[in-house]
mmCIF file of the C-alpha atoms, coordinates in Angstrom:
data_MODEL
# 
_entry.id   MODEL 
# 
loop_
_atom_site.group_PDB 
_atom_site.id 
_atom_site.type_symbol 
_atom_site.label_atom_id 
_atom_site.label_alt_id 
_atom_site.label_comp_id 
_atom_site.label_asym_id 
_atom_site.label_entity_id 
_atom_site.label_seq_id 
_atom_site.pdbx_PDB_ins_code 
_atom_site.Cartn_x 
_atom_site.Cartn_y 
_atom_site.Cartn_z 
_atom_site.occupancy 
_atom_site.B_iso_or_equiv 
_atom_site.pdbx_formal_charge 
_atom_site.auth_seq_id 
_atom_site.auth_comp_id 
_atom_site.auth_asym_id 
_atom_site.auth_atom_id 
_atom_site.pdbx_PDB_model_num 
ATOM 1   C CA . ALA A 1 1   ? -4.935  -9.895  -25.722 1.00 0.00 ? 1   ALA A CA 1 
ATOM 2   C CA . SER A 1 2   ? -7.474  -7.603  -24.186 1.00 0.00 ? 2   SER A CA 1 
ATOM 3   C CA . ARG A 1 3   ? -8.352  -4.414  -25.982 1.00 0.00 ? 3   ARG A CA 1 
ATOM 4   C CA . GLY A 1 4   ? -9.987  -2.509  -23.135 1.00 0.00 ? 4   GLY A CA 1 
ATOM 5   C CA . GLY A 1 5   ? -7.045  -0.347  -22.174 1.00 0.00 ? 5   GLY A CA 1 
ATOM 6   C CA . GLY A 1 6   ? -5.957  -2.745  -19.457 1.00 0.00 ? 6   GLY A CA 1 
ATOM 7   C CA . ARG A 1 7   ? -2.464  -2.902  -18.089 1.00 0.00 ? 7   ARG A CA 1 
ATOM 8   C CA . CYS A 1 8   ? -1.096  -6.044  -19.659 1.00 0.00 ? 8   CYS A CA 1 
ATOM 9   C CA . PRO A 1 9   ? -0.799  -5.030  -23.341 1.00 0.00 ? 9   PRO A CA 1 
ATOM 10  C CA . ILE A 1 10  ? 1.219   -1.986  -22.290 1.00 0.00 ? 10  ILE A CA 1 
ATOM 11  C CA . VAL A 1 11  ? 3.390   -4.171  -20.081 1.00 0.00 ? 11  VAL A CA 1 
ATOM 12  C CA . GLN A 1 12  ? 4.380   -6.404  -22.983 1.00 0.00 ? 12  GLN A CA 1 
ATOM 13  C CA . VAL A 1 13  ? 5.847   -3.440  -24.816 1.00 0.00 ? 13  VAL A CA 1 
ATOM 14  C CA . GLY A 1 14  ? 8.253   -2.053  -22.276 1.00 0.00 ? 14  GLY A CA 1 
ATOM 15  C CA . TYR A 1 15  ? 7.902   -3.161  -18.690 1.00 0.00 ? 15  TYR A CA 1 
ATOM 16  C CA . ARG A 1 16  ? 11.009  -4.230  -16.781 1.00 0.00 ? 16  ARG A CA 1 
ATOM 17  C CA . ALA A 1 17  ? 9.789   -7.843  -16.602 1.00 0.00 ? 17  ALA A CA 1 
ATOM 18  C CA . ALA A 1 18  ? 10.181  -7.946  -20.371 1.00 0.00 ? 18  ALA A CA 1 
ATOM 19  C CA . THR A 1 19  ? 13.917  -7.398  -19.974 1.00 0.00 ? 19  THR A CA 1 
ATOM 20  C CA . GLY A 1 20  ? 14.290  -10.518 -17.893 1.00 0.00 ? 20  GLY A CA 1 
ATOM 21  C CA . LEU A 1 21  ? 12.761  -12.482 -15.082 1.00 0.00 ? 21  LEU A CA 1 
ATOM 22  C CA . ALA A 1 22  ? 15.635  -12.256 -12.671 1.00 0.00 ? 22  ALA A CA 1 
ATOM 23  C CA . PRO A 1 23  ? 19.327  -12.460 -13.500 1.00 0.00 ? 23  PRO A CA 1 
ATOM 24  C CA . HIS A 1 24  ? 19.854  -15.612 -11.431 1.00 0.00 ? 24  HIS A CA 1 
ATOM 25  C CA . LEU A 1 25  ? 17.221  -17.525 -13.455 1.00 0.00 ? 25  LEU A CA 1 
ATOM 26  C CA . LYS A 1 26  ? 18.982  -16.991 -16.768 1.00 0.00 ? 26  LYS A CA 1 
ATOM 27  C CA . ARG A 1 27  ? 20.429  -20.307 -17.755 1.00 0.00 ? 27  ARG A CA 1 
ATOM 28  C CA . THR A 1 28  ? 21.574  -21.718 -21.034 1.00 0.00 ? 28  THR A CA 1 
ATOM 29  C CA . GLY A 1 29  ? 18.589  -22.320 -23.236 1.00 0.00 ? 29  GLY A CA 1 
ATOM 30  C CA . GLY A 1 30  ? 17.160  -18.803 -23.133 1.00 0.00 ? 30  GLY A CA 1 
ATOM 31  C CA . ALA A 1 31  ? 13.604  -17.676 -22.562 1.00 0.00 ? 31  ALA A CA 1 
ATOM 32  C CA . SER A 1 32  ? 11.921  -21.035 -23.129 1.00 0.00 ? 32  SER A CA 1 
ATOM 33  C CA . SER A 1 33  ? 13.881  -22.688 -20.319 1.00 0.00 ? 33  SER A CA 1 
ATOM 34  C CA . VAL A 1 34  ? 13.102  -19.778 -17.978 1.00 0.00 ? 34  VAL A CA 1 
ATOM 35  C CA . LYS A 1 35  ? 9.440   -20.125 -18.912 1.00 0.00 ? 35  LYS A CA 1 
ATOM 36  C CA . ALA A 1 36  ? 9.544   -23.879 -18.229 1.00 0.00 ? 36  ALA A CA 1 
ATOM 37  C CA . MET A 1 37  ? 11.287  -23.303 -14.882 1.00 0.00 ? 37  MET A CA 1 
ATOM 38  C CA . LEU A 1 38  ? 8.717   -20.694 -13.889 1.00 0.00 ? 38  LEU A CA 1 
ATOM 39  C CA . LEU A 1 39  ? 5.837   -22.976 -14.863 1.00 0.00 ? 39  LEU A CA 1 
ATOM 40  C CA . GLU A 1 40  ? 7.348   -25.811 -12.802 1.00 0.00 ? 40  GLU A CA 1 
ATOM 41  C CA . TRP A 1 41  ? 7.803   -23.412 -9.866  1.00 0.00 ? 41  TRP A CA 1 
ATOM 42  C CA . CYS A 1 42  ? 4.084   -22.522 -10.082 1.00 0.00 ? 42  CYS A CA 1 
ATOM 43  C CA . ARG A 1 43  ? 3.149   -26.222 -10.195 1.00 0.00 ? 43  ARG A CA 1 
ATOM 44  C CA . ALA A 1 44  ? 5.329   -27.036 -7.204  1.00 0.00 ? 44  ALA A CA 1 
ATOM 45  C CA . ARG A 1 45  ? 3.998   -24.129 -5.129  1.00 0.00 ? 45  ARG A CA 1 
ATOM 46  C CA . THR A 1 46  ? 0.333   -24.987 -5.859  1.00 0.00 ? 46  THR A CA 1 
ATOM 47  C CA . ARG A 1 47  ? 0.509   -28.779 -5.633  1.00 0.00 ? 47  ARG A CA 1 
ATOM 48  C CA . GLY A 1 48  ? -2.290  -30.061 -3.416  1.00 0.00 ? 48  GLY A CA 1 
ATOM 49  C CA . TYR A 1 49  ? -4.507  -26.989 -3.794  1.00 0.00 ? 49  TYR A CA 1 
ATOM 50  C CA . GLN A 1 50  ? -8.073  -27.924 -4.709  1.00 0.00 ? 50  GLN A CA 1 
ATOM 51  C CA . HIS A 1 51  ? -9.284  -26.832 -8.185  1.00 0.00 ? 51  HIS A CA 1 
ATOM 52  C CA . VAL A 1 52  ? -5.747  -25.935 -9.320  1.00 0.00 ? 52  VAL A CA 1 
ATOM 53  C CA . ASP A 1 53  ? -3.874  -27.845 -12.021 1.00 0.00 ? 53  ASP A CA 1 
ATOM 54  C CA . ILE A 1 54  ? -1.331  -25.600 -13.707 1.00 0.00 ? 54  ILE A CA 1 
ATOM 55  C CA . GLN A 1 55  ? -0.474  -26.907 -17.166 1.00 0.00 ? 55  GLN A CA 1 
ATOM 56  C CA . ASN A 1 56  ? 0.231   -23.632 -18.997 1.00 0.00 ? 56  ASN A CA 1 
ATOM 57  C CA . PHE A 1 57  ? 0.166   -19.850 -18.697 1.00 0.00 ? 57  PHE A CA 1 
ATOM 58  C CA . SER A 1 58  ? -3.344  -19.455 -20.126 1.00 0.00 ? 58  SER A CA 1 
ATOM 59  C CA . GLY A 1 59  ? -6.365  -21.652 -19.394 1.00 0.00 ? 59  GLY A CA 1 
ATOM 60  C CA . SER A 1 60  ? -4.973  -23.007 -16.126 1.00 0.00 ? 60  SER A CA 1 
ATOM 61  C CA . TRP A 1 61  ? -5.381  -19.518 -14.635 1.00 0.00 ? 61  TRP A CA 1 
ATOM 62  C CA . GLY A 1 62  ? -8.972  -18.832 -15.802 1.00 0.00 ? 62  GLY A CA 1 
ATOM 63  C CA . SER A 1 63  ? -10.816 -19.178 -12.491 1.00 0.00 ? 63  SER A CA 1 
ATOM 64  C CA . GLY A 1 64  ? -8.356  -17.063 -10.542 1.00 0.00 ? 64  GLY A CA 1 
ATOM 65  C CA . LEU A 1 65  ? -7.699  -19.933 -8.138  1.00 0.00 ? 65  LEU A CA 1 
ATOM 66  C CA . ALA A 1 66  ? -4.193  -20.616 -9.469  1.00 0.00 ? 66  ALA A CA 1 
ATOM 67  C CA . PHE A 1 67  ? -3.248  -17.037 -8.558  1.00 0.00 ? 67  PHE A CA 1 
ATOM 68  C CA . CYS A 1 68  ? -4.897  -17.440 -5.151  1.00 0.00 ? 68  CYS A CA 1 
ATOM 69  C CA . ALA A 1 69  ? -3.127  -20.750 -4.482  1.00 0.00 ? 69  ALA A CA 1 
ATOM 70  C CA . LEU A 1 70  ? 0.258   -19.399 -5.552  1.00 0.00 ? 70  LEU A CA 1 
ATOM 71  C CA . ILE A 1 71  ? -0.083  -16.349 -3.315  1.00 0.00 ? 71  ILE A CA 1 
ATOM 72  C CA . HIS A 1 72  ? -1.623  -18.354 -0.453  1.00 0.00 ? 72  HIS A CA 1 
ATOM 73  C CA . SER A 1 73  ? 1.392   -20.707 -0.545  1.00 0.00 ? 73  SER A CA 1 
ATOM 74  C CA . PHE A 1 74  ? 3.513   -17.729 0.583   1.00 0.00 ? 74  PHE A CA 1 
ATOM 75  C CA . PHE A 1 75  ? 0.935   -15.936 2.734   1.00 0.00 ? 75  PHE A CA 1 
ATOM 76  C CA . PRO A 1 76  ? -1.336  -18.617 4.247   1.00 0.00 ? 76  PRO A CA 1 
ATOM 77  C CA . ASP A 1 77  ? -2.673  -16.198 6.848   1.00 0.00 ? 77  ASP A CA 1 
ATOM 78  C CA . ALA A 1 78  ? -3.828  -13.665 4.231   1.00 0.00 ? 78  ALA A CA 1 
ATOM 79  C CA . PHE A 1 79  ? -7.119  -15.431 3.392   1.00 0.00 ? 79  PHE A CA 1 
ATOM 80  C CA . ASP A 1 80  ? -8.954  -18.736 3.726   1.00 0.00 ? 80  ASP A CA 1 
ATOM 81  C CA . TYR A 1 81  ? -8.228  -20.599 0.498   1.00 0.00 ? 81  TYR A CA 1 
ATOM 82  C CA . GLY A 1 82  ? -10.740 -23.318 1.399   1.00 0.00 ? 82  GLY A CA 1 
ATOM 83  C CA . SER A 1 83  ? -13.598 -20.819 1.240   1.00 0.00 ? 83  SER A CA 1 
ATOM 84  C CA . LEU A 1 84  ? -12.913 -19.864 -2.405  1.00 0.00 ? 84  LEU A CA 1 
ATOM 85  C CA . GLU A 1 85  ? -15.096 -21.113 -5.260  1.00 0.00 ? 85  GLU A CA 1 
ATOM 86  C CA . PRO A 1 86  ? -13.945 -21.643 -8.874  1.00 0.00 ? 86  PRO A CA 1 
ATOM 87  C CA . HIS A 1 87  ? -17.050 -19.917 -10.278 1.00 0.00 ? 87  HIS A CA 1 
ATOM 88  C CA . ASP A 1 88  ? -16.450 -16.706 -8.293  1.00 0.00 ? 88  ASP A CA 1 
ATOM 89  C CA . ARG A 1 89  ? -13.801 -15.469 -10.712 1.00 0.00 ? 89  ARG A CA 1 
ATOM 90  C CA . ARG A 1 90  ? -14.170 -11.748 -9.914  1.00 0.00 ? 90  ARG A CA 1 
ATOM 91  C CA . HIS A 1 91  ? -13.584 -12.339 -6.203  1.00 0.00 ? 91  HIS A CA 1 
ATOM 92  C CA . ASN A 1 92  ? -10.673 -14.722 -6.835  1.00 0.00 ? 92  ASN A CA 1 
ATOM 93  C CA . PHE A 1 93  ? -8.803  -12.368 -9.178  1.00 0.00 ? 93  PHE A CA 1 
ATOM 94  C CA . ALA A 1 94  ? -9.442  -9.341  -6.964  1.00 0.00 ? 94  ALA A CA 1 
ATOM 95  C CA . LEU A 1 95  ? -8.284  -11.190 -3.848  1.00 0.00 ? 95  LEU A CA 1 
ATOM 96  C CA . ALA A 1 96  ? -5.164  -12.577 -5.499  1.00 0.00 ? 96  ALA A CA 1 
ATOM 97  C CA . PHE A 1 97  ? -4.050  -9.316  -7.105  1.00 0.00 ? 97  PHE A CA 1 
ATOM 98  C CA . ALA A 1 98  ? -4.747  -7.211  -4.000  1.00 0.00 ? 98  ALA A CA 1 
ATOM 99  C CA . THR A 1 99  ? -2.945  -9.675  -1.721  1.00 0.00 ? 99  THR A CA 1 
ATOM 100 C CA . ALA A 1 100 ? 0.063   -9.874  -4.058  1.00 0.00 ? 100 ALA A CA 1 
ATOM 101 C CA . GLU A 1 101 ? 0.284   -6.093  -4.181  1.00 0.00 ? 101 GLU A CA 1 
ATOM 102 C CA . GLU A 1 102 ? -0.138  -5.673  -0.421  1.00 0.00 ? 102 GLU A CA 1 
ATOM 103 C CA . ARG A 1 103 ? 1.998   -8.555  0.842   1.00 0.00 ? 103 ARG A CA 1 
ATOM 104 C CA . ALA A 1 104 ? 4.625   -8.972  -1.899  1.00 0.00 ? 104 ALA A CA 1 
ATOM 105 C CA . ASP A 1 105 ? 4.741   -5.426  -3.333  1.00 0.00 ? 105 ASP A CA 1 
ATOM 106 C CA . CYS A 1 106 ? 3.887   -6.970  -6.703  1.00 0.00 ? 106 CYS A CA 1 
ATOM 107 C CA . ALA A 1 107 ? 2.987   -4.378  -9.323  1.00 0.00 ? 107 ALA A CA 1 
ATOM 108 C CA . PRO A 1 108 ? -0.707  -4.612  -10.316 1.00 0.00 ? 108 PRO A CA 1 
ATOM 109 C CA . LEU A 1 109 ? -0.053  -5.575  -13.932 1.00 0.00 ? 109 LEU A CA 1 
ATOM 110 C CA . LEU A 1 110 ? -3.380  -7.334  -14.486 1.00 0.00 ? 110 LEU A CA 1 
ATOM 111 C CA . GLU A 1 111 ? -6.865  -5.938  -14.060 1.00 0.00 ? 111 GLU A CA 1 
ATOM 112 C CA . VAL A 1 112 ? -9.798  -7.975  -12.836 1.00 0.00 ? 112 VAL A CA 1 
ATOM 113 C CA . GLU A 1 113 ? -12.091 -6.685  -15.594 1.00 0.00 ? 113 GLU A CA 1 
ATOM 114 C CA . ASP A 1 114 ? -9.638  -7.722  -18.300 1.00 0.00 ? 114 ASP A CA 1 
ATOM 115 C CA . MET A 1 115 ? -9.368  -11.194 -16.796 1.00 0.00 ? 115 MET A CA 1 
ATOM 116 C CA . LEU A 1 116 ? -13.163 -11.532 -16.670 1.00 0.00 ? 116 LEU A CA 1 
ATOM 117 C CA . ARG A 1 117 ? -13.567 -10.480 -20.312 1.00 0.00 ? 117 ARG A CA 1 
ATOM 118 C CA . LEU A 1 118 ? -11.395 -13.302 -21.579 1.00 0.00 ? 118 LEU A CA 1 
ATOM 119 C CA . THR A 1 119 ? -12.661 -16.876 -21.576 1.00 0.00 ? 119 THR A CA 1 
ATOM 120 C CA . VAL A 1 120 ? -9.077  -18.066 -21.829 1.00 0.00 ? 120 VAL A CA 1 
ATOM 121 C CA . PRO A 1 121 ? -6.531  -15.696 -20.275 1.00 0.00 ? 121 PRO A CA 1 
ATOM 122 C CA . ASP A 1 122 ? -3.771  -14.290 -22.477 1.00 0.00 ? 122 ASP A CA 1 
ATOM 123 C CA . ALA A 1 123 ? -0.626  -16.363 -21.889 1.00 0.00 ? 123 ALA A CA 1 
ATOM 124 C CA . LYS A 1 124 ? 1.753   -13.406 -22.310 1.00 0.00 ? 124 LYS A CA 1 
ATOM 125 C CA . CYS A 1 125 ? -0.150  -11.415 -19.700 1.00 0.00 ? 125 CYS A CA 1 
ATOM 126 C CA . ILE A 1 126 ? -0.190  -14.298 -17.212 1.00 0.00 ? 126 ILE A CA 1 
ATOM 127 C CA . TYR A 1 127 ? 3.485   -15.070 -17.798 1.00 0.00 ? 127 TYR A CA 1 
ATOM 128 C CA . THR A 1 128 ? 4.476   -11.416 -17.347 1.00 0.00 ? 128 THR A CA 1 
ATOM 129 C CA . TYR A 1 129 ? 2.472   -11.170 -14.117 1.00 0.00 ? 129 TYR A CA 1 
ATOM 130 C CA . VAL A 1 130 ? 3.943   -14.385 -12.719 1.00 0.00 ? 130 VAL A CA 1 
ATOM 131 C CA . GLN A 1 131 ? 7.435   -13.107 -13.585 1.00 0.00 ? 131 GLN A CA 1 
ATOM 132 C CA . GLU A 1 132 ? 6.723   -9.922  -11.660 1.00 0.00 ? 132 GLU A CA 1 
ATOM 133 C CA . LEU A 1 133 ? 5.301   -11.862 -8.696  1.00 0.00 ? 133 LEU A CA 1 
ATOM 134 C CA . TYR A 1 134 ? 8.374   -14.095 -8.664  1.00 0.00 ? 134 TYR A CA 1 
ATOM 135 C CA . ARG A 1 135 ? 10.696  -11.070 -8.850  1.00 0.00 ? 135 ARG A CA 1 
ATOM 136 C CA . SER A 1 136 ? 8.780   -9.409  -5.994  1.00 0.00 ? 136 SER A CA 1 
ATOM 137 C CA . LEU A 1 137 ? 9.003   -12.522 -3.813  1.00 0.00 ? 137 LEU A CA 1 
ATOM 138 C CA . VAL A 1 138 ? 12.734  -12.829 -4.490  1.00 0.00 ? 138 VAL A CA 1 
ATOM 139 C CA . ALA A 1 139 ? 13.184  -9.173  -3.535  1.00 0.00 ? 139 ALA A CA 1 
ATOM 140 C CA . LYS A 1 140 ? 11.397  -9.854  -0.231  1.00 0.00 ? 140 LYS A CA 1 
ATOM 141 C CA . GLY A 1 141 ? 13.604  -12.872 0.423   1.00 0.00 ? 141 GLY A CA 1 
ATOM 142 C CA . LEU A 1 142 ? 10.656  -15.272 0.222   1.00 0.00 ? 142 LEU A CA 1 
ATOM 143 C CA . VAL A 1 143 ? 12.047  -17.257 -2.723  1.00 0.00 ? 143 VAL A CA 1 
ATOM 144 C CA . LYS A 1 144 ? 15.470  -18.744 -2.251  1.00 0.00 ? 144 LYS A CA 1 
ATOM 145 C CA . THR A 1 145 ? 17.607  -18.638 -5.351  1.00 0.00 ? 145 THR A CA 1 
ATOM 146 C CA . LYS A 1 146 ? 20.917  -20.200 -6.291  1.00 0.00 ? 146 LYS A CA 1 
ATOM 147 C CA . LYS A 1 147 ? 23.527  -17.499 -6.643  1.00 0.00 ? 147 LYS A CA 1 
ATOM 148 C CA . ARG A 1 148 ? 26.215  -18.173 -9.235  1.00 0.00 ? 148 ARG A CA 1 
# 
């Protein structure tokens, strides 16, 4: 985890995402099945995006392009994904986080500087952010969920 006073370590302690992704995603099997479902959702949403191959909640997110692809899949008019470069991490993270906050009302739980400091992103931070993004998209009606 980052030590620079960034948002994510605080989030892990008591943010609402820690109390559950979204009630409708709770299935038998607990947190690990929710995590697997969320990872599969990310894979499905970003399939076909160049330079994105989501295998986990850490290294797969290191260039910032996975965030950009995930957000672009919901807001294709927000930016030109094809113009993004994997090496321009600062731009990619900043673009993704700002677009998620502006378009999806997603809380800015991650900071660009913290992401740049880490060679391999912290899995708990990424997972928490993706949970919050998912929750925000559900709240906006952009993710269809199965009601029980």
